[in-house]
XYZ file of N, CA and C in Angstrom:
456
model
N -44.148 -65.906 -77.546
C -42.865 -65.952 -76.858
C -41.972 -67.063 -77.416
N -42.528 -68.309 -77.444
C -41.720 -69.453 -77.833
C -42.636 -70.598 -78.236
N -42.179 -71.439 -79.176
C -42.927 -72.633 -79.569
C -41.994 -73.829 -79.458
N -42.446 -74.844 -78.731
C -41.635 -76.041 -78.522
C -42.333 -77.236 -79.163
N -41.533 -78.222 -79.589
C -42.078 -79.431 -80.189
C -41.069 -80.554 -80.046
N -41.557 -81.783 -80.193
C -40.710 -82.967 -80.145
C -40.326 -83.308 -81.581
N -39.047 -83.174 -81.926
C -38.605 -83.381 -83.313
C -38.880 -84.800 -83.798
N -39.005 -85.762 -82.894
C -39.316 -87.136 -83.296
C -40.737 -87.267 -83.843
N -41.574 -86.275 -83.574
C -42.972 -86.337 -84.021
C -43.196 -85.625 -85.345
N -42.138 -85.081 -85.959
C -42.276 -84.415 -87.259
C -42.427 -85.496 -88.324
N -43.612 -85.568 -88.922
C -43.908 -86.558 -89.951
C -44.732 -85.872 -91.042
N -44.331 -86.052 -92.285
C -45.073 -85.433 -93.378
C -46.496 -85.975 -93.423
N -47.446 -85.083 -93.674
C -48.850 -85.463 -93.758
C -49.524 -85.756 -92.434
N -48.885 -85.461 -91.308
C -49.437 -85.724 -89.974
C -49.481 -84.430 -89.166
N -50.260 -84.458 -88.077
C -50.286 -83.315 -87.173
C -49.073 -83.350 -86.256
N -48.481 -82.198 -86.029
C -47.356 -82.059 -85.114
C -47.837 -81.318 -83.869
N -47.827 -81.964 -82.694
C -48.208 -81.266 -81.464
C -47.176 -80.181 -81.122
N -47.672 -79.003 -80.798
C -46.812 -77.875 -80.431
C -47.229 -77.345 -79.068
N -46.269 -76.818 -78.337
C -46.557 -76.100 -77.104
C -46.092 -74.667 -77.308
N -47.048 -73.751 -77.338
C -46.735 -72.337 -77.531
C -46.795 -71.621 -76.192
N -45.717 -70.949 -75.837
C -45.691 -70.141 -74.619
C -46.102 -68.730 -75.019
N -47.230 -68.265 -74.454
C -47.807 -66.976 -74.835
C -47.945 -66.101 -73.597
N -47.543 -64.831 -73.722
C -47.674 -63.858 -72.640
C -48.649 -62.763 -73.054
N -49.577 -62.428 -72.170
C -50.486 -61.321 -72.405
C -49.827 -60.071 -71.832
N -49.275 -59.257 -72.711
C -48.616 -58.013 -72.294
C -49.585 -56.831 -72.295
N -50.859 -57.109 -72.559
C -51.856 -56.042 -72.616
C -52.457 -55.748 -71.259
N -53.545 -54.982 -71.285
C -54.197 -54.556 -70.043
C -55.579 -55.188 -69.867
N -56.002 -56.008 -70.849
C -57.302 -56.678 -70.739
C -57.110 -58.185 -70.893
N -58.099 -58.931 -70.383
C -58.048 -60.390 -70.508
C -58.139 -60.807 -71.971
N -57.494 -61.927 -72.270
C -57.619 -62.563 -73.577
C -58.417 -63.837 -73.355
N -59.422 -64.077 -74.222
C -60.201 -65.301 -74.054
C -60.095 -66.231 -75.255
N -59.461 -65.783 -76.301
C -59.308 -66.610 -77.487
C -58.068 -66.155 -78.256
N -57.339 -67.133 -78.783
C -56.116 -66.834 -79.538
C -56.237 -67.358 -80.958
N -55.550 -66.697 -81.871
C -55.464 -67.184 -83.239
C -53.990 -67.227 -83.613
N -53.523 -68.424 -83.994
C -52.148 -68.617 -84.438
C -52.164 -68.674 -85.967
N -51.397 -67.831 -86.609
C -51.277 -67.840 -88.064
C -49.892 -68.365 -88.421
N -49.849 -69.503 -89.114
C -48.596 -70.083 -89.596
C -48.481 -69.714 -91.071
N -47.543 -68.854 -91.421
C -47.339 -68.439 -92.810
C -46.082 -69.121 -93.339
N -46.251 -69.930 -94.388
C -45.113 -70.635 -94.968
C -44.173 -69.634 -95.617
N -42.907 -69.683 -95.227
C -41.899 -68.806 -95.826
C -41.525 -69.298 -97.219
N -41.917 -70.535 -97.549
C -41.537 -71.124 -98.827
C -42.633 -70.976 -99.882
N -43.911 -71.141 -99.478
C -45.008 -71.106 -100.452
C -45.911 -69.887 -100.290
N -45.834 -69.210 -99.138
C -46.706 -68.071 -98.877
C -48.079 -68.469 -98.348
N -48.379 -69.769 -98.326
C -49.672 -70.226 -97.824
C -49.766 -69.988 -96.322
N -51.010 -69.749 -95.857
C -51.242 -69.536 -94.429
C -52.150 -70.619 -93.873
N -51.910 -70.973 -92.618
C -52.667 -71.989 -91.904
C -52.997 -71.387 -90.547
N -54.290 -71.373 -90.184
C -54.707 -70.755 -88.920
C -55.183 -71.810 -87.930
N -54.834 -71.596 -86.673
C -55.305 -72.440 -85.569
C -55.896 -71.505 -84.519
N -57.171 -71.744 -84.162
C -57.811 -70.940 -83.124
C -57.910 -71.767 -81.846
N -57.715 -71.082 -80.726
C -57.724 -71.777 -79.435
C -58.414 -70.886 -78.406
N -59.449 -71.414 -77.755
C -60.100 -70.693 -76.658
C -59.265 -70.898 -75.411
N -58.708 -69.838 -74.919
C -57.817 -69.896 -73.756
C -57.857 -68.538 -73.062
N -58.055 -68.531 -71.749
C -58.074 -67.281 -70.983
C -56.676 -66.981 -70.465
N -56.229 -65.760 -70.753
C -54.918 -65.313 -70.255
C -55.103 -63.909 -69.682
N -54.831 -63.749 -68.401
C -54.968 -62.452 -67.725
C -53.800 -61.536 -68.106
N -53.970 -60.223 -67.951
C -52.860 -59.294 -68.221
C -51.627 -59.665 -67.390
N -50.488 -59.727 -68.034
C -49.236 -60.061 -67.367
C -48.995 -61.555 -67.190
N -49.983 -62.379 -67.516
C -49.857 -63.830 -67.331
C -49.194 -64.481 -68.548
N -48.416 -65.541 -68.293
C -47.799 -66.355 -69.338
C -48.366 -67.763 -69.218
N -48.773 -68.341 -70.363
C -49.356 -69.682 -70.367
C -48.764 -70.515 -71.490
N -48.674 -71.826 -71.242
C -48.319 -72.782 -72.281
C -49.617 -73.269 -72.908
N -49.730 -73.121 -74.228
C -50.931 -73.477 -74.964
C -50.607 -74.651 -75.886
N -51.399 -75.723 -75.782
C -51.202 -76.902 -76.643
C -52.001 -76.713 -77.932
N -51.312 -76.773 -79.075
C -51.956 -76.669 -80.385
C -51.314 -77.719 -81.298
N -51.816 -77.841 -82.513
C -51.235 -78.782 -83.475
C -51.130 -78.105 -84.831
N -50.090 -78.436 -85.548
C -49.861 -77.925 -86.898
C -49.846 -79.116 -87.839
N -50.654 -79.061 -88.895
C -50.661 -80.133 -89.883
C -49.436 -79.969 -90.785
N -48.609 -81.005 -90.852
C -47.388 -80.945 -91.644
C -47.691 -81.276 -93.102
N -47.094 -80.538 -94.036
C -47.347 -80.808 -95.458
C -46.734 -82.137 -95.897
N -47.253 -82.683 -96.999
C -46.704 -83.933 -97.541
C -45.270 -83.712 -98.017
N -45.009 -82.555 -98.641
C -43.655 -82.220 -99.083
C -43.049 -81.324 -98.023
N -42.141 -81.875 -97.233
C -41.560 -81.112 -96.124
C -40.195 -80.517 -96.449
N -39.845 -80.453 -97.711
C -38.542 -79.904 -98.042
C -38.454 -78.436 -97.639
N -39.593 -77.782 -97.508
C -39.608 -76.392 -97.076
C -40.707 -76.137 -96.082
N -40.612 -76.673 -94.897
C -41.632 -76.457 -93.871
C -41.099 -75.430 -92.874
N -40.945 -74.207 -93.349
C -40.434 -73.120 -92.516
C -41.527 -72.065 -92.410
N -41.859 -71.676 -91.181
C -43.013 -70.814 -90.950
C -42.645 -69.570 -90.150
N -43.367 -68.499 -90.428
C -43.405 -67.348 -89.545
C -44.730 -67.469 -88.810
N -44.679 -67.464 -87.476
C -45.886 -67.647 -86.675
C -46.234 -66.331 -85.992
N -47.493 -65.903 -86.162
C -48.001 -64.717 -85.484
C -49.173 -65.144 -84.617
N -49.239 -64.596 -83.404
C -50.317 -64.930 -82.473
C -51.141 -63.667 -82.240
N -52.464 -63.807 -82.391
C -53.365 -62.671 -82.235
C -54.360 -62.921 -81.116
N -54.779 -61.827 -80.469
C -55.921 -61.842 -79.555
C -57.145 -61.969 -80.457
N -57.872 -63.043 -80.339
C -59.002 -63.320 -81.225
C -60.321 -63.190 -80.468
N -60.348 -62.351 -79.443
C -61.506 -62.252 -78.550
C -62.715 -61.595 -79.162
N -63.833 -61.708 -78.423
C -65.099 -61.147 -78.866
C -65.075 -59.628 -78.925
N -64.126 -59.010 -78.247
C -64.065 -57.547 -78.232
C -63.751 -56.971 -79.610
N -63.357 -57.858 -80.528
C -63.018 -57.372 -81.863
C -61.577 -56.922 -81.962
N -60.872 -56.911 -80.848
C -59.476 -56.511 -80.859
C -58.660 -57.636 -81.476
N -57.995 -57.359 -82.563
C -57.197 -58.374 -83.252
C -55.720 -57.998 -83.181
N -55.266 -57.712 -81.981
C -53.884 -57.275 -81.802
C -52.924 -58.459 -81.838
N -51.807 -58.255 -82.528
C -50.782 -59.285 -82.529
C -50.067 -59.244 -81.188
N -49.809 -60.415 -80.622
C -49.122 -60.517 -79.344
C -47.639 -60.746 -79.600
N -46.807 -59.812 -79.208
C -45.360 -59.979 -79.367
C -44.917 -59.909 -80.808
N -43.728 -60.406 -81.051
C -43.140 -60.398 -82.385
C -43.393 -61.728 -83.082
N -43.348 -61.744 -84.428
C -43.480 -63.021 -85.132
C -42.382 -63.992 -84.695
N -42.714 -65.271 -84.671
C -41.786 -66.315 -84.258
C -41.410 -67.146 -85.478
N -40.136 -67.438 -85.652
C -39.668 -68.243 -86.778
C -39.648 -69.714 -86.368
N -40.352 -70.562 -87.103
C -40.440 -71.988 -86.810
C -39.956 -72.759 -88.038
N -38.804 -73.424 -87.909
C -38.202 -74.150 -89.023
C -38.349 -75.645 -88.792
N -39.134 -76.295 -89.669
C -39.446 -77.710 -89.494
C -39.083 -78.549 -90.707
N -38.394 -78.001 -91.679
C -38.095 -78.739 -92.910
C -37.282 -79.988 -92.657
N -37.235 -80.852 -93.652
C -36.465 -82.082 -93.527
C -34.987 -81.763 -93.384
N -34.284 -82.649 -92.754
C -32.859 -82.489 -92.519
C -32.088 -82.551 -93.824
N -31.150 -81.645 -93.975
C -30.248 -81.634 -95.123
C -28.909 -82.181 -94.627
N -28.576 -83.406 -95.036
C -27.388 -84.079 -94.535
C -26.354 -84.186 -95.642
N -25.101 -83.869 -95.315
C -24.011 -84.091 -96.263
C -23.136 -85.222 -95.741
N -22.576 -85.999 -96.670
C -21.752 -87.147 -96.303
C -20.426 -87.070 -97.046
N -19.326 -87.231 -96.301
C -17.993 -87.301 -96.889
C -17.385 -88.642 -96.503
N -16.826 -89.341 -97.480
C -16.206 -90.632 -97.207
C -14.800 -90.643 -97.796
N -13.857 -91.142 -97.021
C -12.469 -91.247 -97.482
C -11.997 -92.689 -97.302
N -11.359 -93.233 -98.342
C -10.803 -94.586 -98.288
C -9.425 -94.502 -97.640
N -9.215 -95.312 -96.610
C -7.954 -95.285 -95.869
C -7.478 -96.724 -95.673
N -6.165 -96.943 -95.819
C -5.605 -98.257 -95.506
C -4.946 -98.166 -94.147
N -5.318 -99.057 -93.249
C -4.775 -99.057 -91.905
C -3.307 -99.451 -91.936
N -2.472 -98.650 -91.302
C -1.030 -98.924 -91.251
C -0.725 -100.175 -90.438
N -1.482 -100.403 -89.381
C -1.165 -101.520 -88.478
C -1.802 -102.832 -88.913
N -3.042 -102.770 -89.463
C -3.734 -104.010 -89.817
C -3.759 -104.268 -91.314
N -3.317 -103.302 -92.095
C -3.300 -103.399 -93.559
C -4.665 -103.771 -94.130
N -5.712 -103.302 -93.460
C -7.067 -103.540 -93.940
C -7.623 -102.219 -94.469
N -8.346 -102.287 -95.562
C -8.973 -101.049 -96.053
C -10.113 -100.638 -95.127
N -10.193 -99.372 -94.823
C -11.287 -98.830 -94.016
C -11.804 -97.560 -94.667
N -12.992 -97.164 -94.262
C -13.583 -95.934 -94.758
C -13.877 -95.022 -93.576
N -13.408 -93.815 -93.648
C -13.767 -92.793 -92.659
C -14.934 -92.007 -93.250
N -16.015 -91.936 -92.509
C -17.212 -91.244 -92.999
C -17.598 -90.144 -92.025
N -17.861 -88.967 -92.574
C -18.320 -87.826 -91.777
C -19.711 -87.448 -92.275
N -20.694 -87.470 -91.365
C -22.056 -87.065 -91.689
C -22.319 -85.750 -90.968
N -22.711 -84.726 -91.724
C -22.945 -83.402 -91.160
C -24.395 -82.991 -91.394
N -25.084 -82.610 -90.340
C -26.440 -82.084 -90.440
C -26.320 -80.614 -90.835
N -26.724 -80.291 -92.055
C -26.592 -78.935 -92.595
C -27.825 -78.064 -92.312
N -28.791 -78.573 -91.561
C -30.012 -77.809 -91.299
C -30.188 -77.597 -89.808
N -31.313 -76.949 -89.427
C -31.592 -76.779 -88.007
C -32.631 -77.783 -87.527
N -32.805 -78.885 -88.240
C -33.744 -79.914 -87.838
C -32.941 -81.113 -87.334
N -33.181 -81.545 -86.089
C -32.453 -82.711 -85.576
C -32.712 -83.942 -86.431
N -31.736 -84.828 -86.486
C -31.886 -86.008 -87.323
C -31.259 -87.227 -86.677
N -31.875 -88.364 -86.929
C -31.281 -89.648 -86.575
C -30.735 -90.233 -87.867
N -29.452 -90.531 -87.902
C -28.825 -91.025 -89.120
C -28.562 -92.511 -88.982
N -28.920 -93.248 -90.009
C -28.667 -94.685 -90.047
C -27.660 -94.939 -91.164
N -26.615 -95.686 -90.874
C -25.589 -95.996 -91.854
C -25.799 -97.423 -92.355
N -25.878 -97.569 -93.671
C -26.010 -98.881 -94.288
C -24.879 -99.022 -95.302
N -24.067 -100.060 -95.145
C -22.960 -100.324 -96.068
C -23.361 -101.503 -96.943
N -23.277 -101.300 -98.266
C -23.619 -102.361 -99.209
C -22.441 -102.621 -100.140
N -22.442 -103.808 -100.744
C -21.427 -104.086 -101.758
C -21.966 -103.648 -103.117
N -21.200 -103.873 -104.166
C -21.591 -103.409 -105.502
C -22.853 -104.094 -106.028
N -23.211 -105.229 -105.437
C -24.442 -105.932 -105.841
C -25.657 -105.515 -105.008
N -25.451 -104.615 -104.042
C -26.553 -104.168 -103.199
C -26.759 -104.991 -101.948
N -25.913 -105.950 -101.692
C -26.024 -106.765 -100.481
C -25.592 -105.937 -99.273
N -26.376 -105.977 -98.202
C -26.072 -105.214 -97.002
C -24.937 -105.906 -96.249
N -23.853 -105.172 -96.036
C -22.696 -105.691 -95.309
C -22.725 -105.293 -93.844
N -23.287 -104.096 -93.566
C -23.298 -103.592 -92.202
C -24.374 -102.513 -92.068
N -25.033 -102.493 -90.921
C -25.988 -101.438 -90.609
C -25.634 -100.908 -89.229
N -25.607 -99.591 -89.116
C -25.269 -98.977 -87.818
C -26.160 -97.790 -87.581
């Protein structure tokens, strides 16, 4: 149904805790789930199995973890959830879910402006997040020698 995560916990080479909301739309109990994370960038697959009982018609939040790759420039996944029970039924539950976790793609535009009232040079800077990954942006202003003039 849905996968939620805390974007502050996305770190390359670390596990990312996920909460997957799963609904059993079938007519029999589910006692084990298999989550398949297929990288849309590399084609590699990563599986997570979880023993969890879900009755027909029931929706549950399932806590799982996904190991984040060292190179996160393309951490975009298609996630499929399967009934992994002893009955041998390997039915996919619902539709594949798109999970985009790649690093933020930020663009920066800067314009030099002279203030009409104070006659001081100023810079107007626009930072745009070009991806679907939340980002915290830190601004550091340096002079031509690399000395830090301001951090915001």
